[in-house]
Amino acid sequence: MADRFPASGSHLQRYAARFRCVEVNSSFYRPHRRATYARWAASVPEDFRFAVKLPKAVTHERRLVGCADLVARFAEEVDGLGARRGPVLVQLPPSLAFDPAAAEDFLTALAAIVGGSAACEPRHPSWFGAEAKALLVRHRVARVAADPAPVPAAARPGGWAGLAYARLHGSPTMYWSAYGAAAVAGHARAAAAAAEAGAETWVVYDNTAAGAAPDDALALMERVAALSDGHGDAATGAAPGR
């Protein structure tokens, strides 16, 4: 695997030489200084993008309620990425049911304080009905397509169609299993179709425990390029966690 990346440079610089994006998962667990984000942004090409996961203090502890102060802190930190910031990822706990009023207030605050695009990964079945979909569309928030999917509808993208965001954790063993060629081909077809429809398209492989994510992501990029004659718009990458 190492021979598929440049021999010199930081881990991020070597990664960014092959991939166009990364998902910052560590921000879910702990804050990073604005200067850290700025340093990351300065070390990657101009067209590289960082998706950043919202802290669990917002999603899992305060459960989207009364969290404007935490969202403001997050916004100040990720502002260090400047133009290289991509979507904000909002992963919800499986126990968090859809509450229209709370979701409305939260997404309004998120747009006002952080801005930019967002992808929401709900895991409670109540988030997959028509009312939740309409709310996400109204706030221009994509619903993540996830594997494994907690409910069947979670395997498909939803919400706002301007962003398509897939998070793929490995199958059959979550985090550990590599995806076979047939599965990656299916991911590539979905990504190419979303990009062709005009969506900003992210495919993030999170099957990192045994190092499968980079291989799967590189294979996906090759397939997307072939499907689109080398001119695909899908932003694709592995997500080793930063």
mmCIF file of C-alpha atoms in Angstrom:
data_model
loop_
_atom_site.group_PDB
_atom_site.id
_atom_site.type_symbol
_atom_site.label_atom_id
_atom_site.label_comp_id
_atom_site.label_asym_id
_atom_site.label_seq_id
_atom_site.Cartn_x
_atom_site.Cartn_y
_atom_site.Cartn_z
ATOM 1 C CA MET A 1 0.000 0.000 0.000
ATOM 2 C CA ALA A 2 2.787 2.462 0.888
ATOM 3 C CA ASP A 3 4.119 2.376 -2.660
ATOM 4 C CA ARG A 4 0.852 3.885 -3.917
ATOM 5 C CA PHE A 5 1.603 7.133 -2.092
ATOM 6 C CA PRO A 6 4.518 9.595 -2.239
ATOM 7 C CA ALA A 7 7.469 8.632 -0.067
ATOM 8 C CA SER A 8 7.945 12.060 1.514
ATOM 9 C CA GLY A 9 5.764 14.537 3.342
ATOM 10 C CA SER A 10 3.461 14.310 6.347
ATOM 11 C CA HIS A 11 0.793 11.620 6.548
ATOM 12 C CA LEU A 12 -1.819 14.149 5.445
ATOM 13 C CA GLN A 13 0.308 15.449 2.574
ATOM 14 C CA ARG A 14 0.925 11.937 1.284
ATOM 15 C CA TYR A 15 -2.780 11.103 1.637
ATOM 16 C CA ALA A 16 -3.853 14.299 -0.149
ATOM 17 C CA ALA A 17 -1.600 13.469 -3.077
ATOM 18 C CA ARG A 18 -3.978 10.616 -3.965
ATOM 19 C CA PHE A 19 -7.354 11.565 -2.485
ATOM 20 C CA ARG A 20 -9.528 14.660 -2.800
ATOM 21 C CA CYS A 21 -11.186 14.629 0.602
ATOM 22 C CA VAL A 22 -11.092 13.325 4.145
ATOM 23 C CA GLU A 23 -13.618 13.012 6.938
ATOM 24 C CA VAL A 24 -12.331 14.362 10.256
ATOM 25 C CA ASN A 25 -13.824 11.926 12.752
ATOM 26 C CA SER A 26 -11.696 12.889 15.747
ATOM 27 C CA SER A 27 -13.632 16.156 16.113
ATOM 28 C CA PHE A 28 -16.534 14.030 17.360
ATOM 29 C CA TYR A 29 -14.514 13.074 20.438
ATOM 30 C CA ARG A 30 -12.428 16.154 21.172
ATOM 31 C CA PRO A 31 -12.006 19.729 19.948
ATOM 32 C CA HIS A 32 -9.125 20.832 17.747
ATOM 33 C CA ARG A 33 -7.638 24.311 17.854
ATOM 34 C CA ARG A 34 -8.380 26.647 14.973
ATOM 35 C CA ALA A 35 -4.647 26.746 14.313
ATOM 36 C CA THR A 36 -4.620 22.960 13.871
ATOM 37 C CA TYR A 37 -7.308 23.116 11.218
ATOM 38 C CA ALA A 38 -5.464 25.992 9.540
ATOM 39 C CA ARG A 39 -2.252 23.941 9.474
ATOM 40 C CA TRP A 40 -4.092 21.021 7.891
ATOM 41 C CA ALA A 41 -5.644 23.300 5.280
ATOM 42 C CA ALA A 42 -2.273 24.806 4.396
ATOM 43 C CA SER A 43 -0.715 21.379 3.789
ATOM 44 C CA VAL A 44 -3.140 20.098 1.109
ATOM 45 C CA PRO A 45 -3.881 21.054 -2.515
ATOM 46 C CA GLU A 46 -6.324 23.861 -3.220
ATOM 47 C CA ASP A 47 -9.095 21.505 -4.365
ATOM 48 C CA PHE A 48 -8.857 19.198 -1.320
ATOM 49 C CA ARG A 49 -11.796 19.267 1.121
ATOM 50 C CA PHE A 50 -12.337 18.303 4.770
ATOM 51 C CA ALA A 51 -15.693 17.065 6.028
ATOM 52 C CA VAL A 52 -15.842 17.577 9.794
ATOM 53 C CA LYS A 53 -17.930 15.585 12.257
ATOM 54 C CA LEU A 54 -19.944 17.588 14.766
ATOM 55 C CA PRO A 55 -18.946 16.913 18.399
ATOM 56 C CA LYS A 56 -20.815 14.248 20.339
ATOM 57 C CA ALA A 57 -21.431 16.878 23.034
ATOM 58 C CA VAL A 58 -23.952 18.376 20.583
ATOM 59 C CA THR A 59 -25.504 15.218 19.164
ATOM 60 C CA HIS A 60 -25.249 12.629 21.916
ATOM 61 C CA GLU A 61 -25.058 14.612 25.147
ATOM 62 C CA ARG A 62 -27.295 17.632 24.572
ATOM 63 C CA ARG A 63 -29.153 15.750 21.821
ATOM 64 C CA LEU A 64 -29.458 18.828 19.580
ATOM 65 C CA VAL A 65 -31.178 20.925 22.273
ATOM 66 C CA GLY A 66 -29.706 24.069 23.841
ATOM 67 C CA CYS A 67 -26.358 23.626 22.132
ATOM 68 C CA ALA A 68 -25.808 26.937 20.322
ATOM 69 C CA ASP A 69 -22.745 27.643 22.474
ATOM 70 C CA LEU A 70 -21.115 24.352 21.497
ATOM 71 C CA VAL A 71 -21.978 24.850 17.832
ATOM 72 C CA ALA A 72 -20.445 28.334 17.944
ATOM 73 C CA ARG A 73 -17.239 26.933 19.429
ATOM 74 C CA PHE A 74 -17.117 24.282 16.703
ATOM 75 C CA ALA A 75 -17.697 26.942 14.027
ATOM 76 C CA GLU A 76 -14.824 29.054 15.309
ATOM 77 C CA GLU A 77 -12.488 26.055 15.277
ATOM 78 C CA VAL A 78 -13.336 24.745 11.795
ATOM 79 C CA ASP A 79 -13.152 28.251 10.358
ATOM 80 C CA GLY A 80 -9.445 27.541 10.274
ATOM 81 C CA LEU A 81 -10.058 25.344 7.245
ATOM 82 C CA GLY A 82 -11.245 28.323 5.224
ATOM 83 C CA ALA A 83 -12.335 27.424 1.701
ATOM 84 C CA ARG A 84 -11.156 23.840 2.169
ATOM 85 C CA ARG A 85 -13.971 23.008 4.565
ATOM 86 C CA GLY A 86 -16.525 20.617 3.125
ATOM 87 C CA PRO A 87 -19.757 19.352 4.706
ATOM 88 C CA VAL A 88 -20.448 19.155 8.407
ATOM 89 C CA LEU A 89 -21.398 15.599 9.393
ATOM 90 C CA VAL A 90 -24.157 15.309 12.004
ATOM 91 C CA GLN A 91 -24.282 11.718 13.257
ATOM 92 C CA LEU A 92 -27.193 11.084 15.601
ATOM 93 C CA PRO A 93 -27.406 8.406 18.300
ATOM 94 C CA PRO A 94 -29.686 5.425 17.570
ATOM 95 C CA SER A 95 -31.902 6.425 20.498
ATOM 96 C CA LEU A 96 -32.614 9.940 19.210
ATOM 97 C CA ALA A 97 -36.107 9.967 17.709
ATOM 98 C CA PHE A 98 -37.239 12.627 15.271
ATOM 99 C CA ASP A 99 -38.616 15.647 17.117
ATOM 100 C CA PRO A 100 -39.790 18.174 14.484
ATOM 101 C CA ALA A 101 -39.480 21.229 16.725
ATOM 102 C CA ALA A 102 -36.052 20.323 18.091
ATOM 103 C CA ALA A 103 -34.735 19.409 14.645
ATOM 104 C CA GLU A 104 -36.087 22.629 13.154
ATOM 105 C CA ASP A 105 -34.424 24.759 15.822
ATOM 106 C CA PHE A 106 -31.142 22.888 15.588
ATOM 107 C CA LEU A 107 -30.827 22.967 11.800
ATOM 108 C CA THR A 108 -31.750 26.646 11.727
ATOM 109 C CA ALA A 109 -28.989 27.372 14.253
ATOM 110 C CA LEU A 110 -26.487 25.152 12.428
ATOM 111 C CA ALA A 111 -27.011 27.032 9.168
ATOM 112 C CA ALA A 112 -26.815 30.425 10.862
ATOM 113 C CA ILE A 113 -23.741 29.688 12.978
ATOM 114 C CA VAL A 114 -21.671 27.285 10.864
ATOM 115 C CA GLY A 115 -23.060 27.700 7.343
ATOM 116 C CA GLY A 116 -22.132 25.621 4.336
ATOM 117 C CA SER A 117 -23.437 22.165 3.486
ATOM 118 C CA ALA A 118 -24.343 19.465 5.993
ATOM 119 C CA ALA A 119 -25.023 15.737 5.981
ATOM 120 C CA CYS A 120 -27.129 14.109 8.689
ATOM 121 C CA GLU A 121 -26.773 10.450 9.646
ATOM 122 C CA PRO A 122 -29.878 9.542 11.671
ATOM 123 C CA ARG A 123 -30.176 6.029 13.051
ATOM 124 C CA HIS A 124 -33.621 6.006 14.655
ATOM 125 C CA PRO A 125 -36.417 4.721 12.344
ATOM 126 C CA SER A 126 -38.534 7.836 12.921
ATOM 127 C CA TRP A 127 -36.104 9.924 10.843
ATOM 128 C CA PHE A 128 -36.978 8.123 7.620
ATOM 129 C CA GLY A 129 -40.551 9.360 7.155
ATOM 130 C CA ALA A 130 -41.923 12.085 4.914
ATOM 131 C CA GLU A 131 -41.911 14.811 7.592
ATOM 132 C CA ALA A 132 -38.226 14.358 8.402
ATOM 133 C CA LYS A 133 -37.338 14.245 4.718
ATOM 134 C CA ALA A 134 -39.191 17.485 4.062
ATOM 135 C CA LEU A 135 -37.404 19.190 6.945
ATOM 136 C CA LEU A 136 -33.978 18.099 5.667
ATOM 137 C CA VAL A 137 -34.805 19.278 2.163
ATOM 138 C CA ARG A 138 -36.030 22.627 3.481
ATOM 139 C CA HIS A 139 -32.749 23.157 5.340
ATOM 140 C CA ARG A 140 -30.615 21.859 2.455
ATOM 141 C CA VAL A 141 -29.263 18.970 4.511
ATOM 142 C CA ALA A 142 -28.464 15.613 2.910
ATOM 143 C CA ARG A 143 -29.263 12.339 4.624
ATOM 144 C CA VAL A 144 -26.315 9.965 4.675
ATOM 145 C CA ALA A 145 -26.420 6.640 2.862
ATOM 146 C CA ALA A 146 -24.907 4.213 5.375
ATOM 147 C CA ASP A 147 -23.590 0.668 5.362
ATOM 148 C CA PRO A 148 -24.505 -1.158 7.462
ATOM 149 C CA ALA A 149 -27.918 0.474 7.438
ATOM 150 C CA PRO A 150 -29.833 0.562 10.763
ATOM 151 C CA VAL A 151 -33.091 0.468 8.777
ATOM 152 C CA PRO A 152 -33.482 -0.383 5.067
ATOM 153 C CA ALA A 153 -34.081 3.234 4.039
ATOM 154 C CA ALA A 154 -30.764 4.280 5.600
ATOM 155 C CA ALA A 155 -28.873 2.487 2.819
ATOM 156 C CA ARG A 156 -30.119 5.084 0.338
ATOM 157 C CA PRO A 157 -29.316 8.807 0.245
ATOM 158 C CA GLY A 158 -32.135 11.150 1.189
ATOM 159 C CA GLY A 159 -32.945 14.690 2.164
ATOM 160 C CA TRP A 160 -31.495 17.498 0.044
ATOM 161 C CA ALA A 161 -30.322 16.232 -3.338
ATOM 162 C CA GLY A 162 -27.564 18.817 -3.767
ATOM 163 C CA LEU A 163 -25.220 16.691 -1.655
ATOM 164 C CA ALA A 164 -24.779 12.903 -1.764
ATOM 165 C CA TYR A 165 -22.778 11.517 1.173
ATOM 166 C CA ALA A 166 -22.105 7.803 1.704
ATOM 167 C CA ARG A 167 -20.418 6.322 4.795
ATOM 168 C CA LEU A 168 -19.334 2.723 4.257
ATOM 169 C CA HIS A 169 -18.087 0.845 7.330
ATOM 170 C CA GLY A 170 -17.242 -2.570 5.880
ATOM 171 C CA SER A 171 -19.153 -5.788 5.232
ATOM 172 C CA PRO A 172 -19.702 -8.398 6.554
ATOM 173 C CA THR A 173 -17.643 -7.318 9.592
ATOM 174 C CA MET A 174 -18.055 -3.648 10.439
ATOM 175 C CA TYR A 175 -14.780 -1.667 10.368
ATOM 176 C CA TRP A 176 -12.729 -4.754 9.481
ATOM 177 C CA SER A 177 -13.973 -6.177 6.182
ATOM 178 C CA ALA A 178 -12.855 -4.984 2.774
ATOM 179 C CA TYR A 179 -15.503 -4.523 0.120
ATOM 180 C CA GLY A 180 -15.132 -6.840 -2.849
ATOM 181 C CA ALA A 181 -14.861 -5.678 -6.423
ATOM 182 C CA ALA A 182 -18.579 -6.099 -7.064
ATOM 183 C CA ALA A 183 -19.534 -3.964 -4.065
ATOM 184 C CA VAL A 184 -17.075 -1.225 -4.979
ATOM 185 C CA ALA A 185 -18.423 -1.247 -8.532
ATOM 186 C CA GLY A 186 -21.896 -0.645 -7.116
ATOM 187 C CA HIS A 187 -20.619 2.215 -4.973
ATOM 188 C CA ALA A 188 -18.951 3.722 -8.043
ATOM 189 C CA ARG A 189 -22.120 3.540 -10.122
ATOM 190 C CA ALA A 190 -24.082 5.281 -7.364
ATOM 191 C CA ALA A 191 -21.422 7.984 -6.970
ATOM 192 C CA ALA A 192 -21.172 8.604 -10.693
ATOM 193 C CA ALA A 193 -24.951 8.836 -11.014
ATOM 194 C CA ALA A 194 -25.177 11.330 -8.139
ATOM 195 C CA ALA A 195 -22.408 13.479 -9.603
ATOM 196 C CA GLU A 196 -24.028 13.328 -13.034
ATOM 197 C CA ALA A 197 -27.258 14.589 -11.445
ATOM 198 C CA GLY A 198 -25.361 17.596 -10.124
ATOM 199 C CA ALA A 199 -24.780 16.588 -6.497
ATOM 200 C CA GLU A 200 -21.558 17.242 -4.637
ATOM 201 C CA THR A 201 -20.664 13.611 -4.035
ATOM 202 C CA TRP A 202 -18.725 12.123 -1.137
ATOM 203 C CA VAL A 203 -17.941 8.453 -0.575
ATOM 204 C CA VAL A 204 -16.165 7.758 2.694
ATOM 205 C CA TYR A 205 -14.817 4.310 3.540
ATOM 206 C CA ASP A 206 -14.562 3.765 7.279
ATOM 207 C CA ASN A 207 -13.421 0.119 7.185
ATOM 208 C CA THR A 208 -10.089 1.181 8.628
ATOM 209 C CA ALA A 209 -9.396 -1.427 11.348
ATOM 210 C CA ALA A 210 -7.368 -3.679 9.033
ATOM 211 C CA GLY A 211 -6.379 -0.977 6.551
ATOM 212 C CA ALA A 212 -8.935 -1.814 3.852
ATOM 213 C CA ALA A 213 -10.249 1.730 3.377
ATOM 214 C CA PRO A 214 -7.463 3.159 1.160
ATOM 215 C CA ASP A 215 -7.555 0.199 -1.238
ATOM 216 C CA ASP A 216 -11.332 0.387 -1.541
ATOM 217 C CA ALA A 217 -11.254 4.159 -2.055
ATOM 218 C CA LEU A 218 -8.546 3.965 -4.719
ATOM 219 C CA ALA A 219 -10.496 1.243 -6.527
ATOM 220 C CA LEU A 220 -13.631 3.378 -6.336
ATOM 221 C CA MET A 221 -11.862 6.393 -7.818
ATOM 222 C CA GLU A 222 -10.597 4.333 -10.722
ATOM 223 C CA ARG A 223 -14.080 3.004 -11.427
ATOM 224 C CA VAL A 224 -15.717 6.439 -11.175
ATOM 225 C CA ALA A 225 -13.137 7.863 -13.578
ATOM 226 C CA ALA A 226 -13.806 5.035 -16.043
ATOM 227 C CA LEU A 227 -17.568 5.533 -15.839
ATOM 228 C CA SER A 228 -17.225 9.243 -16.521
ATOM 229 C CA ASP A 229 -14.377 9.047 -19.063
ATOM 230 C CA GLY A 230 -11.995 10.516 -16.524
ATOM 231 C CA HIS A 231 -14.068 13.624 -15.865
ATOM 232 C CA GLY A 232 -16.127 12.598 -12.838
ATOM 233 C CA ASP A 233 -17.094 15.150 -10.211
ATOM 234 C CA ALA A 234 -17.360 12.718 -7.306
ATOM 235 C CA ALA A 235 -15.193 13.599 -4.336
ATOM 236 C CA THR A 236 -13.961 10.242 -3.082
ATOM 237 C CA GLY A 237 -11.671 9.167 -0.283
ATOM 238 C CA ALA A 238 -10.924 6.862 2.558
ATOM 239 C CA ALA A 239 -11.508 8.121 6.078
ATOM 240 C CA PRO A 240 -8.728 6.960 8.384
ATOM 241 C CA GLY A 241 -9.824 9.440 11.074
ATOM 242 C CA ARG A 242 -7.831 12.490 12.071
#
